[in-house]
Every structure is written in structure tokens, then in C-alpha cells.
Amino acid sequence: MFKDEVTQYVIVKQYDNQLKIDTKIIKNDKIVKTESSSFISGNKISADAHSKLNILQKNISKTYIISVCESLEQKVVETERFYQQSENIYNKYKLKNLGSHYSIAILKQDLEKKQRYFNGVGVDYIFSPFNVLYNHIMQNNAKSNSLNIFIFNNIAYLLILNKEKRISHSNIKSLTAFNKINDKNFSNDKLEDQKLFDEIHSLEIQTLITDTLNQFYKNSEDEIFCEHISLFYTIKQLTNKQLNTIKEAIMLDFEYLKLNINEHLFDMSKPNHAIKMSFIAPREKKSKKTFVSWLFNVIITTMLVFGIFLYIQNVQQKEQEEKLKKEQQAKILAQKKAEANRIKLPNHVIQNEQIIQQLLSVFDIIPYSVVL
């Protein structure tokens, strides 16, 4: 009745020059509030963002802060094979399952670096973009023999699925960021810089697809031919013209789809999912009790203690009464036994009187004229 049923999920995503904070408040399994805010990004959380996150946590005790590890050193590995390597190698990584035979491996030092970024605030869950990509394609009718690419924050995460929709290949590739194009060495016109960036981005995507497939066909032991390519984005950057150019170049079934990363991160943060996917364990949450709930607990506790006291007192009184009753019964029984054992002596006074009366009656019978 007085249980804190409000849960708050806060997603923190770090971009080149922006920190995005998205909040969702859940009460009784229903979304009651969502909120988004942006702050300046840097090597550490800005003072404004730091204050914002701590206020959110103070207002709702059951707050979970969620983030994404974008380390270029992370990789998808065959779980059994990976643990067959030397102890020095696999001890450097933290693994989380991705499907039945594969895992995502992230260097422990990269996870520690991500946690240090949240110093003074704290973080509860850290996921990999590979989690997001795999979660999305499995929830949306994953295609057999397909190359799936997720572009997030200028990094491409790639997974190739075989005919059984199992992972056959993975890769991670850094793409050119806009802030590298938006430099005076290129132009002073931001519009021209944007056009240039779009062209470079389109060319990089086309090259990425071609190189990935060529590398896969060359090194793969499986006889797989990719029939379908899905390119997922969070911010649309390719125009229809650029998409047609890519389709003509690769000559495969190709689709360009939006992926809502926040929805997947919220979903993966549910306790039954987070324990399998998050690379860190959540912080312990302390219940925030209201005055009413505190007063209720005090009253209930007082009543309980008083009730126990009365119960004990009643039991003790009954035991005392029972003890007295037994003692009285024992006393009466003892008296009866004593009376039964007592020797009954004859009453001589009565007997003597009876004898005298009998003698007197004899004399009354004898006539006065008789001489004894």
C-alpha cells in the first residue's frame, strides 16, 4: 500500500559536443512522464548535467542511470573458443552473451573508464551497441543470410547472420565525424561542409558494405551468400539519391531503417533483461519513505508490540491462575486423605451416660417393698 512503485530510467548518451539525457518515469507499469534535455559534452560531465542527474536521483530514489560503451576495442566472440585462450587474455575482458554461442567482449579498463565518467553521479547499467543491434533485429523478424549495420555516434557495428539466423561474422568500424569536416581547412560555410560530409558519409557506407562482404567471403568457413543488407540509423543522414547509388553499387536487397535506441535501452534495463545484458550491476536503491508511511509503520509497530505485551501478560495470568487452582485442589485432596486416615476414638462421656441411664431404669423396675 505504501510501497514506492515509481521507477525512473535515465539514459545518458555522449556525442561529439553534446550530452543527451532522456528520462522515463514508470508508475504501476505505466509511463507517467518523459523528458529530454541536452548539455555540453566533454571529457567529463558538465556541472549543469551533473546537477541535473543528481536532482533526478534525489526526487525518485529508484532511479536507474543507463549508458552505452562505444569502445572500438569491443568485439563479438565465440564464447567457448574465447575461454580456450590464455588466462591473461580473457581476464582482461568482461563478457555478456549475445545469442546462444556468441558473446560481446569489452575490456574491463574501458568499462572502468566509462564508470569514472559518471563520478559523483553514478551509473547502473552499461550496454554495448551490439546489444541494441542484436535486440532490434531479433525483435523485428531477423532475416537469414543478412548483413546488419547499426550506425551510432559515427561508429558502425556490423553483424552477419547465417541461414539459421545465427551470428557468423561481426565487425566494428569508425566513420568520419562531422566535426572533422567542419574545419576551416575545408570551408567557412557550414552548409557546404554539411554537403561534403554527406557525400563522404555515403561513400564510406558503400565502401564499408563492399569491404565487409569481401572480407567475409574470403575468410568465412561457412558457405553463405548475403542476400539482404539492413542499415539502421538513429539520425538520418543519407538522401534517397545516395541510397539509390548504394543499391546500384552493391546490387543486393537493401533497406535504410530508423532504430529507436532509447526504446531498446529502456527495454534492456528491465531487471530480467539487464542481468543478462548489462556489463555492470546496478547500485543498491534505498526506499524513500514518506511521513505518512513512516507514521503508519510506527503505529503498526506500536500496536504489534502492545499486542504482544498483552498476549504475554494474559498467558502469564492464566498460568498463575492455573497454578493456584492446582495448589488449592492439592490442598483439599490432602485434607481429605488426612481425615480418611485419622483413627476414630469412642466417645466415653456418652457411653457412661447411657450406662447410668440403663442402671437407673433397672432400679425403677424393682418395687420399693423388695429388700435387696
PDB file of N, CA and C in Angstrom, residues 12-49:
ATOM      1  N   VAL A  12      21.762   8.295 -20.628  1.00  0.00           N
ATOM      2  CA  VAL A  12      22.763   9.337 -20.864  1.00  0.00           C
ATOM      3  C   VAL A  12      23.601   8.915 -22.066  1.00  0.00           C
ATOM      4  N   LYS A  13      23.507   9.687 -23.146  1.00  0.00           N
ATOM      5  CA  LYS A  13      24.258   9.384 -24.376  1.00  0.00           C
ATOM      6  C   LYS A  13      25.216  10.542 -24.663  1.00  0.00           C
ATOM      7  N   GLN A  14      26.463  10.181 -24.874  1.00  0.00           N
ATOM      8  CA  GLN A  14      27.502  11.175 -25.107  1.00  0.00           C
ATOM      9  C   GLN A  14      27.840  11.244 -26.591  1.00  0.00           C
ATOM     10  N   TYR A  15      27.673  12.435 -27.166  1.00  0.00           N
ATOM     11  CA  TYR A  15      28.030  12.672 -28.564  1.00  0.00           C
ATOM     12  C   TYR A  15      29.295  13.522 -28.625  1.00  0.00           C
ATOM     13  N   ASP A  16      29.676  13.946 -29.843  1.00  0.00           N
ATOM     14  CA  ASP A  16      30.928  14.696 -30.006  1.00  0.00           C
ATOM     15  C   ASP A  16      30.960  15.958 -29.149  1.00  0.00           C
ATOM     16  N   ASN A  17      29.892  16.749 -29.215  1.00  0.00           N
ATOM     17  CA  ASN A  17      29.868  18.004 -28.462  1.00  0.00           C
ATOM     18  C   ASN A  17      28.563  18.195 -27.695  1.00  0.00           C
ATOM     19  N   GLN A  18      27.877  17.102 -27.440  1.00  0.00           N
ATOM     20  CA  GLN A  18      26.572  17.182 -26.784  1.00  0.00           C
ATOM     21  C   GLN A  18      26.336  15.966 -25.887  1.00  0.00           C
ATOM     22  N   LEU A  19      25.745  16.233 -24.731  1.00  0.00           N
ATOM     23  CA  LEU A  19      25.338  15.168 -23.815  1.00  0.00           C
ATOM     24  C   LEU A  19      23.823  15.176 -23.761  1.00  0.00           C
ATOM     25  N   LYS A  20      23.220  14.058 -24.142  1.00  0.00           N
ATOM     26  CA  LYS A  20      21.763  13.970 -24.197  1.00  0.00           C
ATOM     27  C   LYS A  20      21.264  13.132 -23.010  1.00  0.00           C
ATOM     28  N   ILE A  21      20.286  13.677 -22.271  1.00  0.00           N
ATOM     29  CA  ILE A  21      19.682  12.976 -21.141  1.00  0.00           C
ATOM     30  C   ILE A  21      18.200  12.779 -21.422  1.00  0.00           C
ATOM     31  N   ASP A  22      17.787  11.526 -21.492  1.00  0.00           N
ATOM     32  CA  ASP A  22      16.380  11.183 -21.741  1.00  0.00           C
ATOM     33  C   ASP A  22      15.845  10.421 -20.531  1.00  0.00           C
ATOM     34  N   THR A  23      14.710  10.891 -20.036  1.00  0.00           N
ATOM     35  CA  THR A  23      14.133  10.334 -18.811  1.00  0.00           C
ATOM     36  C   THR A  23      12.747   9.754 -19.068  1.00  0.00           C
ATOM     37  N   LYS A  24      12.484   8.610 -18.429  1.00  0.00           N
ATOM     38  CA  LYS A  24      11.157   7.993 -18.482  1.00  0.00           C
ATOM     39  C   LYS A  24      10.784   7.562 -17.063  1.00  0.00           C
ATOM     40  N   ILE A  25       9.609   8.000 -16.605  1.00  0.00           N
ATOM     41  CA  ILE A  25       9.128   7.642 -15.268  1.00  0.00           C
ATOM     42  C   ILE A  25       7.976   6.645 -15.404  1.00  0.00           C
ATOM     43  N   ILE A  26       8.104   5.522 -14.707  1.00  0.00           N
ATOM     44  CA  ILE A  26       7.109   4.449 -14.750  1.00  0.00           C
ATOM     45  C   ILE A  26       6.443   4.322 -13.382  1.00  0.00           C
ATOM     46  N   LYS A  27       5.118   4.277 -13.394  1.00  0.00           N
ATOM     47  CA  LYS A  27       4.366   4.053 -12.156  1.00  0.00           C
ATOM     48  C   LYS A  27       3.281   3.021 -12.432  1.00  0.00           C
ATOM     49  N   ASN A  28       3.289   1.949 -11.645  1.00  0.00           N
ATOM     50  CA  ASN A  28       2.324   0.862 -11.832  1.00  0.00           C
ATOM     51  C   ASN A  28       2.332   0.355 -13.273  1.00  0.00           C
ATOM     52  N   ASP A  29       3.542   0.187 -13.825  1.00  0.00           N
ATOM     53  CA  ASP A  29       3.751  -0.342 -15.190  1.00  0.00           C
ATOM     54  C   ASP A  29       3.218   0.590 -16.286  1.00  0.00           C
ATOM     55  N   LYS A  30       3.010   1.848 -15.963  1.00  0.00           N
ATOM     56  CA  LYS A  30       2.549   2.816 -16.963  1.00  0.00           C
ATOM     57  C   LYS A  30       3.511   4.003 -17.013  1.00  0.00           C
ATOM     58  N   ILE A  31       3.744   4.497 -18.236  1.00  0.00           N
ATOM     59  CA  ILE A  31       4.607   5.670 -18.400  1.00  0.00           C
ATOM     60  C   ILE A  31       3.820   6.908 -17.979  1.00  0.00           C
ATOM     61  N   VAL A  32       4.327   7.621 -16.985  1.00  0.00           N
ATOM     62  CA  VAL A  32       3.619   8.813 -16.497  1.00  0.00           C
ATOM     63  C   VAL A  32       4.320  10.105 -16.935  1.00  0.00           C
ATOM     64  N   LYS A  33       5.598   9.986 -17.338  1.00  0.00           N
ATOM     65  CA  LYS A  33       6.306  11.203 -17.742  1.00  0.00           C
ATOM     66  C   LYS A  33       7.558  10.855 -18.534  1.00  0.00           C
ATOM     67  N   THR A  34       7.831  11.630 -19.585  1.00  0.00           N
ATOM     68  CA  THR A  34       9.085  11.529 -20.327  1.00  0.00           C
ATOM     69  C   THR A  34       9.679  12.930 -20.455  1.00  0.00           C
ATOM     70  N   GLU A  35      10.988  12.989 -20.545  1.00  0.00           N
ATOM     71  CA  GLU A  35      11.651  14.293 -20.600  1.00  0.00           C
ATOM     72  C   GLU A  35      12.995  14.143 -21.295  1.00  0.00           C
ATOM     73  N   SER A  36      13.386  15.153 -22.061  1.00  0.00           N
ATOM     74  CA  SER A  36      14.685  15.164 -22.746  1.00  0.00           C
ATOM     75  C   SER A  36      15.373  16.494 -22.500  1.00  0.00           C
ATOM     76  N   SER A  37      16.678  16.442 -22.327  1.00  0.00           N
ATOM     77  CA  SER A  37      17.451  17.673 -22.152  1.00  0.00           C
ATOM     78  C   SER A  37      18.851  17.458 -22.714  1.00  0.00           C
ATOM     79  N   SER A  38      19.489  18.541 -23.117  1.00  0.00           N
ATOM     80  CA  SER A  38      20.820  18.469 -23.727  1.00  0.00           C
ATOM     81  C   SER A  38      21.786  19.386 -22.990  1.00  0.00           C
ATOM     82  N   PHE A  39      23.051  18.943 -22.933  1.00  0.00           N
ATOM     83  CA  PHE A  39      24.098  19.713 -22.260  1.00  0.00           C
ATOM     84  C   PHE A  39      25.374  19.645 -23.085  1.00  0.00           C
ATOM     85  N   ILE A  40      26.298  20.509 -22.758  1.00  0.00           N
ATOM     86  CA  ILE A  40      27.596  20.499 -23.441  1.00  0.00           C
ATOM     87  C   ILE A  40      28.354  19.243 -23.026  1.00  0.00           C
ATOM     88  N   SER A  41      28.964  18.593 -24.003  1.00  0.00           N
ATOM     89  CA  SER A  41      29.701  17.354 -23.745  1.00  0.00           C
ATOM     90  C   SER A  41      31.195  17.626 -23.680  1.00  0.00           C
ATOM     91  N   GLY A  42      31.879  16.812 -22.912  1.00  0.00           N
ATOM     92  CA  GLY A  42      33.331  16.930 -22.792  1.00  0.00           C
ATOM     93  C   GLY A  42      33.914  15.656 -22.238  1.00  0.00           C
ATOM     94  N   ASN A  43      35.144  15.738 -21.716  1.00  0.00           N
ATOM     95  CA  ASN A  43      35.799  14.564 -21.146  1.00  0.00           C
ATOM     96  C   ASN A  43      35.162  14.129 -19.829  1.00  0.00           C
ATOM     97  N   LYS A  44      34.423  15.041 -19.218  1.00  0.00           N
ATOM     98  CA  LYS A  44      33.685  14.708 -18.005  1.00  0.00           C
ATOM     99  C   LYS A  44      32.332  15.414 -18.038  1.00  0.00           C
ATOM    100  N   ILE A  45      31.419  14.970 -17.199  1.00  0.00           N
ATOM    101  CA  ILE A  45      30.074  15.539 -17.171  1.00  0.00           C
ATOM    102  C   ILE A  45      30.146  16.992 -16.721  1.00  0.00           C
ATOM    103  N   SER A  46      29.460  17.848 -17.451  1.00  0.00           N
ATOM    104  CA  SER A  46      29.441  19.265 -17.091  1.00  0.00           C
ATOM    105  C   SER A  46      28.736  19.471 -15.757  1.00  0.00           C
ATOM    106  N   ALA A  47      28.975  20.632 -15.132  1.00  0.00           N
ATOM    107  CA  ALA A  47      28.369  20.923 -13.824  1.00  0.00           C
ATOM    108  C   ALA A  47      26.844  20.919 -13.914  1.00  0.00           C
ATOM    109  N   ASP A  48      26.295  21.461 -15.020  1.00  0.00           N
ATOM    110  CA  ASP A  48      24.844  21.510 -15.193  1.00  0.00           C
ATOM    111  C   ASP A  48      24.251  20.102 -15.304  1.00  0.00           C
ATOM    112  N   ALA A  49      24.904  19.261 -16.110  1.00  0.00           N
ATOM    113  CA  ALA A  49      24.422  17.886 -16.286  1.00  0.00           C
ATOM    114  C   ALA A  49      24.572  17.092 -14.983  1.00  0.00           C
TER     115      ALA A  49
END
